[in-house]
Amino acid sequence: MEKLKVLVVDDDQMVRDTLYQLLTQIAGCDTELAETGKDGLEKIQKEEFNVVFTDLTMPEMNGIDLIKEAKRINPYLPIVVITGYGSIDNAVNAMKEGATDFITKPFTIENIMEILNRIKTEPKLIKEIGVEKGSVNLNFLNLALYKKYLSISLLQEVSAELDELYDNKKVYDKVVELGNKLLDVKGTAFLMFENGKVKMRKCIGNMEKFSLSHNNFFSEFFGEGQKPGVFKKTIPNLGQVSNYTEILFAPLTINGEVFGGLVFNGKNDGSGFNEEDIAIANTFAKKVSLRIENNALYEVFYSNLVSTLKSLIISIEARDSYTKKHSERVTNYSLQIAKVLGLSDEDIDVIKFGGYLHDIGKIGVKDTVLLKPGKLTDEEFEEIKLHSVIGDNILKPIKFFPKERELIRHHHERYDGRGYPDGLGGEEIPLTARILAVADTYDAMTSTRPYRKALDHSVAIEELIRCSGKQFDPKVVEAFLECDAGKGIKTEI
Ligand SMILES: [Fe+2]
């Protein structure tokens, strides 16, 4: 195959360099670079290119003007727009002006190869439908372009929605819902291949009828020697002897290994699956695989981080034998209260992690103050008070824990607004922090300290009730009285 001649027009040197490397060294193209639309246009006037990649915002002449001018010189020149993530509107505008396609930054070699392949095959396609250069059937091309725009924008929407999901259970639910919409089908299923068995994680619509027999039925997709790739299959329609139905299978892969698959059944318009459906299913499955892979990496990272921070807490508590396991007990009590109050799964997770770390800021408090057996001076108390802000600051650089940080920062606020560090009151204090305040105080009262013995459960409860509405949210105190810890029943930690 002849070398493709490519022009890259972008004022950003990094984009130019990256594309130059990808196009020249990996894709084997003959590549020229231009820094502005004006430079690019001059090159297009002088030489013949197979494809132009252009940025939209550039000095001297922007991408849209370049497309217009270049199309005047050669109406059939494929022009691909390079656009930032989320600026699909700009890309659509560029396509209205005649751009052939667009890629979003950051792009991969796969994106580039896909575009180059399309550019190689599209002239063939036009020939196949019998359209001569010069008399292009614009209606046909417009319709094809419109359909492509629809599927691309739907895919963009779909990947944006998937990007928000860190919990695989939510991914399964969303994927089958999006699958039905994207392929316009009656049913979609999400399969996972685990320990030699096929497990149906989620299905909707008419895929539900396969759920009982799925293991035998779908296992052939994962059989030995099964190459990854989308394929369709005609199968007897369950329950009806003479009817056949077509299903489309798109494998989910990580590093080329198939770990699951998406199955689509029954186009809503009654037609069979075509090449375009296969391509969409493939792209969709790739995006889903990436999300699952990212979630797995995130989980490993998250659990490493959690265990590092937990060992930090253990080392803080080891400094002071009286506070041993304090964080664990406080978390346990807080979770019991949260259950009574019906908090969301998300808030429960915040308590599980944030509760454990609520006193992490004590790492910044001097031993002489933290471990002082007697009464603290005003100055020393001011130093102790800093621990909630220090804790918040410790987690600040880690962007995953905004709600945990709030819990840590505000666990010494009071319901009447006389707490620290920000003097928040009532509902201004995050509910998780109001809960932790009750659990924290109860545990402090019922634990032995160097200067006093532990209070009895009943005395501690009386104190909580006395301070309800002042130091504590009455709703939280009430919930505490209802849970095991509040009733004096010890539970396993
Ligand atoms: Fe504290």
CSV table of C-alpha atoms and ligand atoms in Angstrom, one decimal:
chain,number,residue,atom,x,y,z
A,1,MET,CA,0.0,0.0,0.0
A,2,GLU,CA,1.2,3.4,-0.9
A,3,LYS,CA,2.4,5.7,2.0
A,4,LEU,CA,-0.4,8.1,3.1
A,5,LYS,CA,0.6,11.7,2.9
A,6,VAL,CA,-0.6,13.5,6.0
A,7,LEU,CA,-0.6,17.2,7.1
A,8,VAL,CA,-0.9,18.1,10.8
A,9,VAL,CA,-2.0,21.7,11.6
A,10,ASP,CA,-1.9,22.7,15.2
A,11,ASP,CA,-0.3,25.6,17.1
A,12,ASP,CA,0.4,23.4,20.1
A,13,GLN,CA,3.8,21.9,19.8
A,14,MET,CA,3.1,19.0,22.0
A,15,VAL,CA,0.1,17.9,19.9
A,16,ARG,CA,2.2,18.4,16.7
A,17,ASP,CA,5.1,16.3,18.1
A,18,THR,CA,2.9,13.5,19.4
A,19,LEU,CA,0.9,13.2,16.1
A,20,TYR,CA,4.1,13.4,14.1
A,21,GLN,CA,5.6,10.5,16.1
A,22,LEU,CA,2.4,8.4,15.9
A,23,LEU,CA,1.9,9.0,12.2
A,24,THR,CA,5.4,8.7,11.1
A,25,GLN,CA,6.9,6.1,13.3
A,26,ILE,CA,4.0,3.8,14.0
A,27,ALA,CA,1.5,4.4,11.2
A,28,GLY,CA,4.2,4.8,8.6
A,29,CYS,CA,2.8,7.9,7.0
A,30,ASP,CA,4.7,10.7,5.3
A,31,THR,CA,3.9,13.6,7.6
A,32,GLU,CA,4.2,17.4,7.3
A,33,LEU,CA,3.5,19.9,10.0
A,34,ALA,CA,2.1,23.4,10.1
A,35,GLU,CA,1.7,25.7,13.0
A,36,THR,CA,-1.2,27.9,11.9
A,37,GLY,CA,-4.2,27.6,9.6
A,38,LYS,CA,-2.4,30.0,7.1
A,39,ASP,CA,0.7,27.8,7.0
A,40,GLY,CA,-1.5,24.7,6.6
A,41,LEU,CA,-3.4,26.2,3.7
A,42,GLU,CA,-0.3,27.2,1.9
A,43,LYS,CA,0.9,23.6,2.1
A,44,ILE,CA,-2.5,22.3,0.8
A,45,GLN,CA,-2.2,24.7,-2.1
A,46,LYS,CA,1.2,23.4,-3.1
A,47,GLU,CA,1.0,19.6,-2.4
A,48,GLU,CA,-1.6,16.9,-2.5
A,49,PHE,CA,-2.4,15.3,0.9
A,50,ASN,CA,-4.4,12.1,1.6
A,51,VAL,CA,-5.6,13.6,4.9
A,52,VAL,CA,-5.3,16.7,7.1
A,53,PHE,CA,-5.5,16.7,10.9
A,54,THR,CA,-6.3,20.2,12.2
A,55,ASP,CA,-6.8,22.0,15.5
A,56,LEU,CA,-9.8,24.4,15.6
A,57,THR,CA,-8.4,27.3,17.7
A,58,MET,CA,-5.3,28.7,16.1
A,59,PRO,CA,-3.8,32.2,15.4
A,60,GLU,CA,-3.9,33.8,11.9
A,61,MET,CA,-6.5,31.4,10.5
A,62,ASN,CA,-8.7,29.1,12.6
A,63,GLY,CA,-9.6,25.5,11.8
A,64,ILE,CA,-13.1,26.2,10.5
A,65,ASP,CA,-11.7,28.8,8.0
A,66,LEU,CA,-9.0,26.3,7.0
A,67,ILE,CA,-11.6,23.7,6.3
A,68,LYS,CA,-13.6,26.1,4.2
A,69,GLU,CA,-10.6,27.2,2.2
A,70,ALA,CA,-9.1,23.7,1.8
A,71,LYS,CA,-12.5,22.4,0.6
A,72,ARG,CA,-12.4,25.1,-2.1
A,73,ILE,CA,-9.1,23.8,-3.3
A,74,ASN,CA,-10.0,20.1,-3.0
A,75,PRO,CA,-13.6,19.2,-2.0
A,76,TYR,CA,-12.7,15.6,-1.4
A,77,LEU,CA,-9.7,16.2,0.9
A,78,PRO,CA,-10.5,14.3,4.2
A,79,ILE,CA,-10.0,16.7,7.1
A,80,VAL,CA,-10.0,15.4,10.7
A,81,VAL,CA,-10.6,17.9,13.5
A,82,ILE,CA,-8.5,17.6,16.7
A,83,THR,CA,-10.7,18.6,19.6
A,84,GLY,CA,-10.6,18.7,23.4
A,85,TYR,CA,-12.7,16.4,25.5
A,86,GLY,CA,-16.3,17.5,25.9
A,87,SER,CA,-16.3,20.0,23.0
A,88,ILE,CA,-18.4,17.8,20.7
A,89,ASP,CA,-20.4,20.9,19.6
A,90,ASN,CA,-17.2,22.4,18.0
A,91,ALA,CA,-16.6,19.1,16.3
A,92,VAL,CA,-20.1,19.0,14.9
A,93,ASN,CA,-19.8,22.6,13.7
A,94,ALA,CA,-16.6,21.6,11.9
A,95,MET,CA,-18.3,18.6,10.3
A,96,LYS,CA,-21.1,20.9,9.0
A,97,GLU,CA,-18.3,22.9,7.3
A,98,GLY,CA,-17.0,19.7,5.7
A,99,ALA,CA,-14.7,18.0,8.2
A,100,THR,CA,-14.7,14.3,7.7
A,101,ASP,CA,-14.2,13.2,11.2
A,102,PHE,CA,-12.8,14.3,14.6
A,103,ILE,CA,-10.6,12.9,17.4
A,104,THR,CA,-10.7,14.0,21.0
A,105,LYS,CA,-7.6,14.7,23.0
A,106,PRO,CA,-6.0,12.7,24.6
A,107,PHE,CA,-5.9,10.3,21.6
A,108,THR,CA,-4.2,6.9,21.3
A,109,ILE,CA,-2.5,5.2,18.4
A,110,GLU,CA,-5.7,3.0,18.0
A,111,ASN,CA,-7.8,6.2,17.4
A,112,ILE,CA,-5.3,7.3,14.7
A,113,MET,CA,-5.1,3.9,13.1
A,114,GLU,CA,-8.9,3.7,13.0
A,115,ILE,CA,-9.2,7.0,11.2
A,116,LEU,CA,-6.4,6.2,8.8
A,117,ASN,CA,-8.1,2.9,7.9
A,118,ARG,CA,-11.4,4.6,7.3
A,119,ILE,CA,-9.6,7.1,5.1
A,120,LYS,CA,-8.1,4.3,3.1
A,121,THR,CA,-11.5,2.5,2.7
A,122,GLU,CA,-13.9,5.4,2.2
A,123,PRO,CA,-13.0,6.2,-1.4
A,124,LYS,CA,-13.5,2.5,-2.1
A,125,LEU,CA,-17.0,2.7,-0.4
A,126,ILE,CA,-18.0,5.6,-2.6
A,127,LYS,CA,-16.9,3.6,-5.7
A,128,GLU,CA,-18.9,0.6,-4.5
A,129,ILE,CA,-22.1,2.5,-4.2
A,130,GLY,CA,-21.5,3.7,-7.8
A,131,VAL,CA,-20.9,7.4,-7.1
A,132,GLU,CA,-18.4,9.0,-9.4
A,133,LYS,CA,-16.1,11.7,-8.2
A,134,GLY,CA,-17.8,15.0,-9.2
A,135,SER,CA,-21.3,13.7,-8.9
A,136,VAL,CA,-21.3,12.5,-5.3
A,137,ASN,CA,-24.8,11.6,-4.0
A,138,LEU,CA,-25.0,14.2,-1.3
A,139,ASN,CA,-28.2,12.9,0.1
A,140,PHE,CA,-26.7,9.5,0.7
A,141,LEU,CA,-23.5,11.0,2.2
A,142,ASN,CA,-25.5,13.4,4.4
A,143,LEU,CA,-27.6,10.6,5.7
A,144,ALA,CA,-24.5,8.5,6.4
A,145,LEU,CA,-22.9,11.4,8.1
A,146,TYR,CA,-25.9,12.2,10.2
A,147,LYS,CA,-26.2,8.5,11.3
A,148,LYS,CA,-22.5,8.6,12.1
A,149,TYR,CA,-22.9,11.8,14.1
A,150,LEU,CA,-25.8,10.3,16.0
A,151,SER,CA,-23.9,7.2,17.0
A,152,ILE,CA,-20.7,9.1,17.8
A,153,SER,CA,-22.5,11.6,20.0
A,154,LEU,CA,-24.4,8.8,21.7
A,155,LEU,CA,-21.1,7.0,22.3
A,156,GLN,CA,-19.5,10.2,23.7
A,157,GLU,CA,-22.5,10.6,26.0
A,158,VAL,CA,-22.2,6.9,27.0
A,159,SER,CA,-18.5,7.2,27.8
A,160,ALA,CA,-19.0,10.3,29.9
A,161,GLU,CA,-21.7,8.5,31.9
A,162,LEU,CA,-19.5,5.5,32.4
A,163,ASP,CA,-16.6,7.7,33.5
A,164,GLU,CA,-18.6,8.7,36.6
A,165,LEU,CA,-19.0,5.1,37.8
A,166,TYR,CA,-16.4,3.7,40.2
A,167,ASP,CA,-18.6,0.9,41.5
A,168,ASN,CA,-18.9,-2.1,39.2
A,169,LYS,CA,-22.4,-2.9,40.3
A,170,LYS,CA,-23.5,0.4,39.0
A,171,VAL,CA,-21.5,-0.2,35.8
A,172,TYR,CA,-23.5,-3.4,35.1
A,173,ASP,CA,-26.8,-1.6,35.6
A,174,LYS,CA,-25.8,1.3,33.4
A,175,VAL,CA,-24.2,-0.7,30.7
A,176,VAL,CA,-27.3,-2.8,29.9
A,177,GLU,CA,-29.5,0.3,30.0
A,178,LEU,CA,-27.1,2.1,27.6
A,179,GLY,CA,-26.7,-1.0,25.5
A,180,ASN,CA,-30.4,-1.1,24.7
A,181,LYS,CA,-30.3,2.6,23.8
A,182,LEU,CA,-27.1,2.5,21.8
A,183,LEU,CA,-27.9,-0.5,19.6
A,184,ASP,CA,-31.6,0.2,19.6
A,185,VAL,CA,-32.4,-3.4,20.7
A,186,LYS,CA,-34.9,-5.2,22.8
A,187,GLY,CA,-32.5,-6.7,25.2
A,188,THR,CA,-28.9,-6.5,26.5
A,189,ALA,CA,-26.9,-8.7,28.9
A,190,PHE,CA,-23.7,-8.2,30.8
A,191,LEU,CA,-21.7,-11.5,31.1
A,192,MET,CA,-18.6,-12.2,33.2
A,193,PHE,CA,-16.4,-15.1,32.7
A,194,GLU,CA,-15.1,-16.3,36.1
A,195,ASN,CA,-13.3,-19.6,37.0
A,196,GLY,CA,-14.4,-21.3,33.8
A,197,LYS,CA,-18.0,-20.3,34.2
A,198,VAL,CA,-20.2,-17.7,32.6
A,199,LYS,CA,-22.1,-15.5,35.0
A,200,MET,CA,-24.8,-13.2,33.9
A,201,ARG,CA,-24.3,-10.0,36.0
A,202,LYS,CA,-27.2,-8.1,34.6
A,203,CYS,CA,-29.7,-8.3,31.8
A,204,ILE,CA,-32.7,-6.3,30.7
A,205,GLY,CA,-35.5,-6.7,28.2
A,206,ASN,CA,-35.8,-9.9,26.3
A,207,MET,CA,-32.4,-11.1,27.4
A,208,GLU,CA,-34.1,-12.1,30.6
A,209,LYS,CA,-35.4,-15.2,29.0
A,210,PHE,CA,-31.9,-16.5,28.5
A,211,SER,CA,-30.9,-16.0,32.1
A,212,LEU,CA,-31.9,-19.5,33.2
A,213,SER,CA,-30.1,-21.3,30.5
A,214,HIS,CA,-27.3,-18.8,30.0
A,215,ASN,CA,-24.4,-20.9,31.3
A,216,ASN,CA,-24.6,-23.6,28.5
A,217,PHE,CA,-25.8,-21.1,26.0
A,218,PHE,CA,-23.2,-18.5,26.3
A,219,SER,CA,-20.2,-20.6,27.3
A,220,GLU,CA,-19.4,-21.2,23.6
A,221,PHE,CA,-18.5,-17.5,23.3
A,222,PHE,CA,-15.8,-18.1,25.8
A,223,GLY,CA,-14.7,-21.5,24.5
A,224,GLU,CA,-11.0,-22.2,23.9
A,225,GLY,CA,-9.7,-20.8,20.7
A,226,GLN,CA,-12.5,-18.2,20.6
A,227,LYS,CA,-10.9,-15.1,19.1
A,228,PRO,CA,-11.9,-11.8,20.6
A,229,GLY,CA,-14.1,-9.9,18.2
A,230,VAL,CA,-17.7,-9.1,17.7
A,231,PHE,CA,-19.8,-11.7,16.0
A,232,LYS,CA,-23.4,-12.4,15.4
A,233,LYS,CA,-25.2,-15.7,15.7
A,234,THR,CA,-28.6,-17.0,14.7
A,235,ILE,CA,-30.2,-19.1,17.3
A,236,PRO,CA,-33.6,-20.8,17.8
A,237,ASN,CA,-35.9,-18.5,19.5
A,238,LEU,CA,-36.6,-20.0,22.9
A,239,GLY,CA,-40.1,-21.3,23.3
A,240,GLN,CA,-40.8,-21.1,19.6
A,241,VAL,CA,-39.6,-24.0,17.4
A,242,SER,CA,-39.7,-22.3,14.0
A,243,ASN,CA,-38.5,-18.9,14.9
A,244,TYR,CA,-34.9,-17.8,14.9
A,245,THR,CA,-33.4,-14.8,16.5
A,246,GLU,CA,-30.1,-13.1,16.0
A,247,ILE,CA,-27.7,-12.1,18.8
A,248,LEU,CA,-24.7,-9.9,18.7
A,249,PHE,CA,-21.8,-10.7,21.0
A,250,ALA,CA,-19.0,-8.2,21.9
A,251,PRO,CA,-16.2,-9.4,24.2
A,252,LEU,CA,-14.9,-7.5,27.1
A,253,THR,CA,-11.1,-7.7,27.3
A,254,ILE,CA,-8.2,-6.6,29.4
A,255,ASN,CA,-4.8,-6.9,27.7
A,256,GLY,CA,-6.3,-9.1,25.0
A,257,GLU,CA,-7.8,-11.6,27.6
A,258,VAL,CA,-11.5,-12.0,27.4
A,259,PHE,CA,-13.1,-11.6,30.8
A,260,GLY,CA,-16.7,-11.1,29.8
A,261,GLY,CA,-19.0,-9.9,27.1
A,262,LEU,CA,-22.0,-7.9,26.1
A,263,VAL,CA,-24.8,-9.6,24.3
A,264,PHE,CA,-27.5,-7.7,22.3
A,265,ASN,CA,-30.7,-9.2,21.0
A,266,GLY,CA,-33.5,-8.1,18.7
A,267,LYS,CA,-33.3,-4.8,16.8
A,268,ASN,CA,-36.3,-2.7,17.5
A,269,ASP,CA,-36.8,-1.9,13.8
A,270,GLY,CA,-36.9,-5.7,13.1
A,271,SER,CA,-33.8,-5.6,10.9
A,272,GLY,CA,-30.7,-7.8,11.4
A,273,PHE,CA,-27.4,-6.5,12.8
A,274,ASN,CA,-25.3,-4.8,10.2
A,275,GLU,CA,-21.6,-3.8,10.0
A,276,GLU,CA,-22.3,-0.5,11.7
A,277,ASP,CA,-24.0,-2.2,14.7
A,278,ILE,CA,-21.0,-4.5,15.0
A,279,ALA,CA,-18.6,-1.5,15.0
A,280,ILE,CA,-20.7,0.3,17.6
A,281,ALA,CA,-20.9,-2.8,19.8
A,282,ASN,CA,-17.2,-3.2,19.6
A,283,THR,CA,-16.4,0.4,20.5
A,284,PHE,CA,-18.9,0.3,23.4
A,285,ALA,CA,-17.4,-3.0,24.7
A,286,LYS,CA,-13.9,-1.4,24.6
A,287,LYS,CA,-15.1,1.6,26.6
A,288,VAL,CA,-16.8,-0.7,29.1
A,289,SER,CA,-13.6,-2.9,29.4
A,290,LEU,CA,-11.6,0.2,30.1
A,291,ARG,CA,-14.0,1.3,32.8
A,292,ILE,CA,-13.8,-2.1,34.5
A,293,GLU,CA,-10.0,-2.1,34.2
A,294,ASN,CA,-9.8,1.4,35.7
A,295,ASN,CA,-12.2,0.4,38.5
A,296,ALA,CA,-9.9,-2.6,39.3
A,297,LEU,CA,-6.9,-0.4,39.4
A,298,TYR,CA,-8.7,2.1,41.5
A,299,GLU,CA,-9.7,-0.6,44.0
A,300,VAL,CA,-6.2,-1.7,44.4
A,301,PHE,CA,-5.0,1.8,44.8
A,302,TYR,CA,-7.8,2.6,47.2
A,303,SER,CA,-7.2,-0.4,49.4
A,304,ASN,CA,-3.4,0.3,49.5
A,305,LEU,CA,-4.1,3.8,50.5
A,306,VAL,CA,-6.7,2.8,53.1
A,307,SER,CA,-4.3,0.3,54.7
A,308,THR,CA,-1.5,2.8,54.8
A,309,LEU,CA,-3.7,5.4,56.5
A,310,LYS,CA,-5.0,2.7,58.9
A,311,SER,CA,-1.5,1.8,59.9
A,312,LEU,CA,-0.8,5.4,60.5
A,313,ILE,CA,-3.8,5.5,62.9
A,314,ILE,CA,-2.6,2.4,64.7
A,315,SER,CA,0.8,4.1,65.2
A,316,ILE,CA,-0.9,7.2,66.6
A,317,GLU,CA,-3.0,5.1,68.9
A,318,ALA,CA,0.1,3.2,70.0
A,319,ARG,CA,1.5,6.4,71.4
A,320,ASP,CA,-1.3,6.5,73.8
A,321,SER,CA,-2.3,3.2,75.3
A,322,TYR,CA,-5.6,4.7,76.6
A,323,THR,CA,-6.9,5.4,73.1
A,324,LYS,CA,-6.2,2.0,71.7
A,325,LYS,CA,-8.9,0.9,69.3
A,326,HIS,CA,-10.7,4.1,69.9
A,327,SER,CA,-11.1,4.9,66.2
A,328,GLU,CA,-12.3,1.3,65.5
A,329,ARG,CA,-15.0,1.5,68.3
A,330,VAL,CA,-16.1,5.0,67.2
A,331,THR,CA,-16.5,3.8,63.7
A,332,ASN,CA,-18.5,0.8,64.9
A,333,TYR,CA,-20.9,3.0,67.0
A,334,SER,CA,-21.2,5.5,64.1
A,335,LEU,CA,-22.2,2.8,61.7
A,336,GLN,CA,-24.8,1.5,64.0
A,337,ILE,CA,-26.3,5.0,64.3
A,338,ALA,CA,-26.1,5.5,60.5
A,339,LYS,CA,-28.1,2.3,60.1
A,340,VAL,CA,-30.9,3.4,62.4
A,341,LEU,CA,-31.0,6.8,60.6
A,342,GLY,CA,-31.1,5.0,57.1
A,343,LEU,CA,-28.0,6.8,55.6
A,344,SER,CA,-27.1,6.1,52.0
A,345,ASP,CA,-24.5,3.5,51.0
A,346,GLU,CA,-22.3,6.4,50.0
A,347,ASP,CA,-22.5,8.1,53.4
A,348,ILE,CA,-21.9,4.7,55.2
A,349,ASP,CA,-18.7,4.4,53.2
A,350,VAL,CA,-17.7,7.9,54.3
A,351,ILE,CA,-18.2,6.8,57.9
A,352,LYS,CA,-16.3,3.5,57.4
A,353,PHE,CA,-13.2,5.3,56.2
A,354,GLY,CA,-13.6,8.8,57.7
A,355,GLY,CA,-14.5,7.4,61.1
A,356,TYR,CA,-11.4,5.4,61.3
A,357,LEU,CA,-9.3,8.4,60.4
A,358,HIS,CA,-11.2,11.1,62.4
A,359,ASP,CA,-8.2,11.7,64.8
A,360,ILE,CA,-5.5,11.3,62.2
A,361,GLY,CA,-4.6,15.0,62.8
A,362,LYS,CA,-3.3,14.1,66.3
A,363,ILE,CA,-0.1,13.1,64.5
A,364,GLY,CA,0.6,16.8,64.4
A,365,VAL,CA,0.1,17.3,68.2
A,366,LYS,CA,3.1,17.1,70.6
A,367,ASP,CA,3.4,14.1,72.9
A,368,THR,CA,3.7,16.3,75.9
A,369,VAL,CA,0.2,17.7,75.1
A,370,LEU,CA,-1.4,14.6,73.7
A,371,LEU,CA,-0.3,12.3,76.5
A,372,LYS,CA,-0.5,14.8,79.4
A,373,PRO,CA,-2.2,13.0,82.3
A,374,GLY,CA,-3.6,16.1,84.1
A,375,LYS,CA,-5.8,19.0,83.0
A,376,LEU,CA,-4.7,20.9,79.9
A,377,THR,CA,-3.9,24.6,80.0
A,378,ASP,CA,-5.9,26.9,77.6
A,379,GLU,CA,-2.9,27.0,75.3
A,380,GLU,CA,-2.5,23.2,75.3
A,381,PHE,CA,-6.2,22.8,74.6
A,382,GLU,CA,-5.9,25.2,71.6
A,383,GLU,CA,-3.1,22.9,70.3
A,384,ILE,CA,-5.3,19.8,70.7
A,385,LYS,CA,-8.1,21.6,68.9
A,386,LEU,CA,-6.0,21.9,65.8
A,387,HIS,CA,-6.1,18.2,65.1
A,388,SER,CA,-9.4,18.3,63.1
A,389,VAL,CA,-7.9,20.9,60.7
A,390,ILE,CA,-4.6,19.1,60.5
A,391,GLY,CA,-6.6,15.8,59.7
A,392,ASP,CA,-8.5,17.7,56.9
A,393,ASN,CA,-5.2,19.0,55.5
A,394,ILE,CA,-3.6,15.5,55.5
A,395,LEU,CA,-6.3,14.2,53.2
A,396,LYS,CA,-6.4,17.4,51.1
A,397,PRO,CA,-3.9,16.2,48.4
A,398,ILE,CA,-5.8,13.0,47.8
A,399,LYS,CA,-8.7,14.1,45.7
A,400,PHE,CA,-11.0,11.1,46.4
A,401,PHE,CA,-12.1,11.9,49.9
A,402,PRO,CA,-14.1,15.2,49.9
A,403,LYS,CA,-16.8,13.9,52.2
A,404,GLU,CA,-14.4,12.1,54.5
A,405,ARG,CA,-12.5,15.4,54.9
A,406,GLU,CA,-15.7,17.2,55.9
A,407,LEU,CA,-16.4,14.5,58.5
A,408,ILE,CA,-12.8,14.8,59.9
A,409,ARG,CA,-12.8,18.6,59.9
A,410,HIS,CA,-16.2,18.9,61.6
A,411,HIS,CA,-16.3,16.1,64.2
A,412,HIS,CA,-15.8,18.6,67.1
A,413,GLU,CA,-18.5,21.1,65.9
A,414,ARG,CA,-21.4,21.4,68.3
A,415,TYR,CA,-25.1,21.4,67.4
A,416,ASP,CA,-25.5,24.8,69.2
A,417,GLY,CA,-22.6,26.3,67.1
A,418,ARG,CA,-20.1,26.5,69.9
A,419,GLY,CA,-17.8,23.9,68.7
A,420,TYR,CA,-14.6,24.0,66.6
A,421,PRO,CA,-12.9,24.6,64.1
A,422,ASP,CA,-15.6,26.6,62.1
A,423,GLY,CA,-18.4,27.1,64.7
A,424,LEU,CA,-21.0,25.5,62.4
A,425,GLY,CA,-24.4,24.8,63.9
A,426,GLY,CA,-27.4,22.5,63.4
A,427,GLU,CA,-27.8,21.1,59.9
A,428,GLU,CA,-24.8,23.1,58.7
A,429,ILE,CA,-22.7,20.4,60.2
A,430,PRO,CA,-22.5,17.3,57.9
A,431,LEU,CA,-24.7,14.6,59.3
A,432,THR,CA,-21.8,12.1,59.3
A,433,ALA,CA,-19.9,14.5,61.6
A,434,ARG,CA,-22.9,14.9,63.9
A,435,ILE,CA,-23.1,11.2,64.2
A,436,LEU,CA,-19.4,10.8,64.9
A,437,ALA,CA,-19.6,13.5,67.6
A,438,VAL,CA,-22.0,11.3,69.6
A,439,ALA,CA,-20.1,8.1,69.1
A,440,ASP,CA,-16.8,9.8,69.8
A,441,THR,CA,-18.0,11.3,73.1
A,442,TYR,CA,-19.7,8.1,74.2
A,443,ASP,CA,-16.4,6.1,73.7
A,444,ALA,CA,-14.3,8.8,75.4
A,445,MET,CA,-16.6,8.7,78.4
A,446,THR,CA,-16.7,4.9,78.7
A,447,SER,CA,-12.9,4.5,78.3
A,448,THR,CA,-10.5,4.7,81.2
A,449,ARG,CA,-8.1,7.7,81.0
A,450,PRO,CA,-4.9,8.4,82.9
A,451,TYR,CA,-6.7,10.9,85.1
A,452,ARG,CA,-10.1,9.1,85.6
A,453,LYS,CA,-11.8,5.7,85.4
A,454,ALA,CA,-14.3,4.8,82.7
A,455,LEU,CA,-17.8,6.0,83.3
A,456,ASP,CA,-20.6,3.4,83.5
A,457,HIS,CA,-22.7,3.0,80.4
A,458,SER,CA,-25.8,4.4,82.1
A,459,VAL,CA,-23.9,7.5,83.3
A,460,ALA,CA,-22.6,8.1,79.8
A,461,ILE,CA,-26.0,7.8,78.3
A,462,GLU,CA,-27.5,10.2,80.8
A,463,GLU,CA,-24.8,12.7,79.8
A,464,LEU,CA,-25.5,12.3,76.1
A,465,ILE,CA,-29.2,12.9,76.8
A,466,ARG,CA,-28.4,16.0,79.0
A,467,CYS,CA,-26.3,17.4,76.1
A,468,SER,CA,-28.8,16.6,73.4
A,469,GLY,CA,-29.8,19.7,71.5
A,470,LYS,CA,-26.8,21.6,72.9
A,471,GLN,CA,-23.7,19.7,72.0
A,472,PHE,CA,-25.4,17.0,70.0
A,473,ASP,CA,-28.1,16.7,67.3
A,474,PRO,CA,-31.2,15.3,69.2
A,475,LYS,CA,-32.1,13.1,66.2
A,476,VAL,CA,-28.6,11.4,66.4
A,477,VAL,CA,-28.8,10.9,70.2
A,478,GLU,CA,-32.2,9.3,69.8
A,479,ALA,CA,-30.8,7.0,67.1
A,480,PHE,CA,-27.9,6.0,69.4
A,481,LEU,CA,-30.3,5.0,72.1
A,482,GLU,CA,-32.0,2.7,69.7
A,483,CYS,CA,-28.9,0.8,68.5
A,484,ASP,CA,-27.0,-2.0,70.2
A,485,ALA,CA,-24.2,0.2,71.5
A,486,GLY,CA,-26.7,2.7,73.0
A,487,LYS,CA,-28.5,-0.2,74.7
A,488,GLY,CA,-25.2,-1.3,76.2
A,489,ILE,CA,-25.0,-4.4,74.0
A,490,LYS,CA,-21.4,-5.0,72.9
A,491,THR,CA,-20.9,-6.1,69.3
A,492,GLU,CA,-18.0,-7.6,67.6
A,493,ILE,CA,-15.7,-5.1,65.9
B,1,FE,FE,-11.2,14.2,67.7
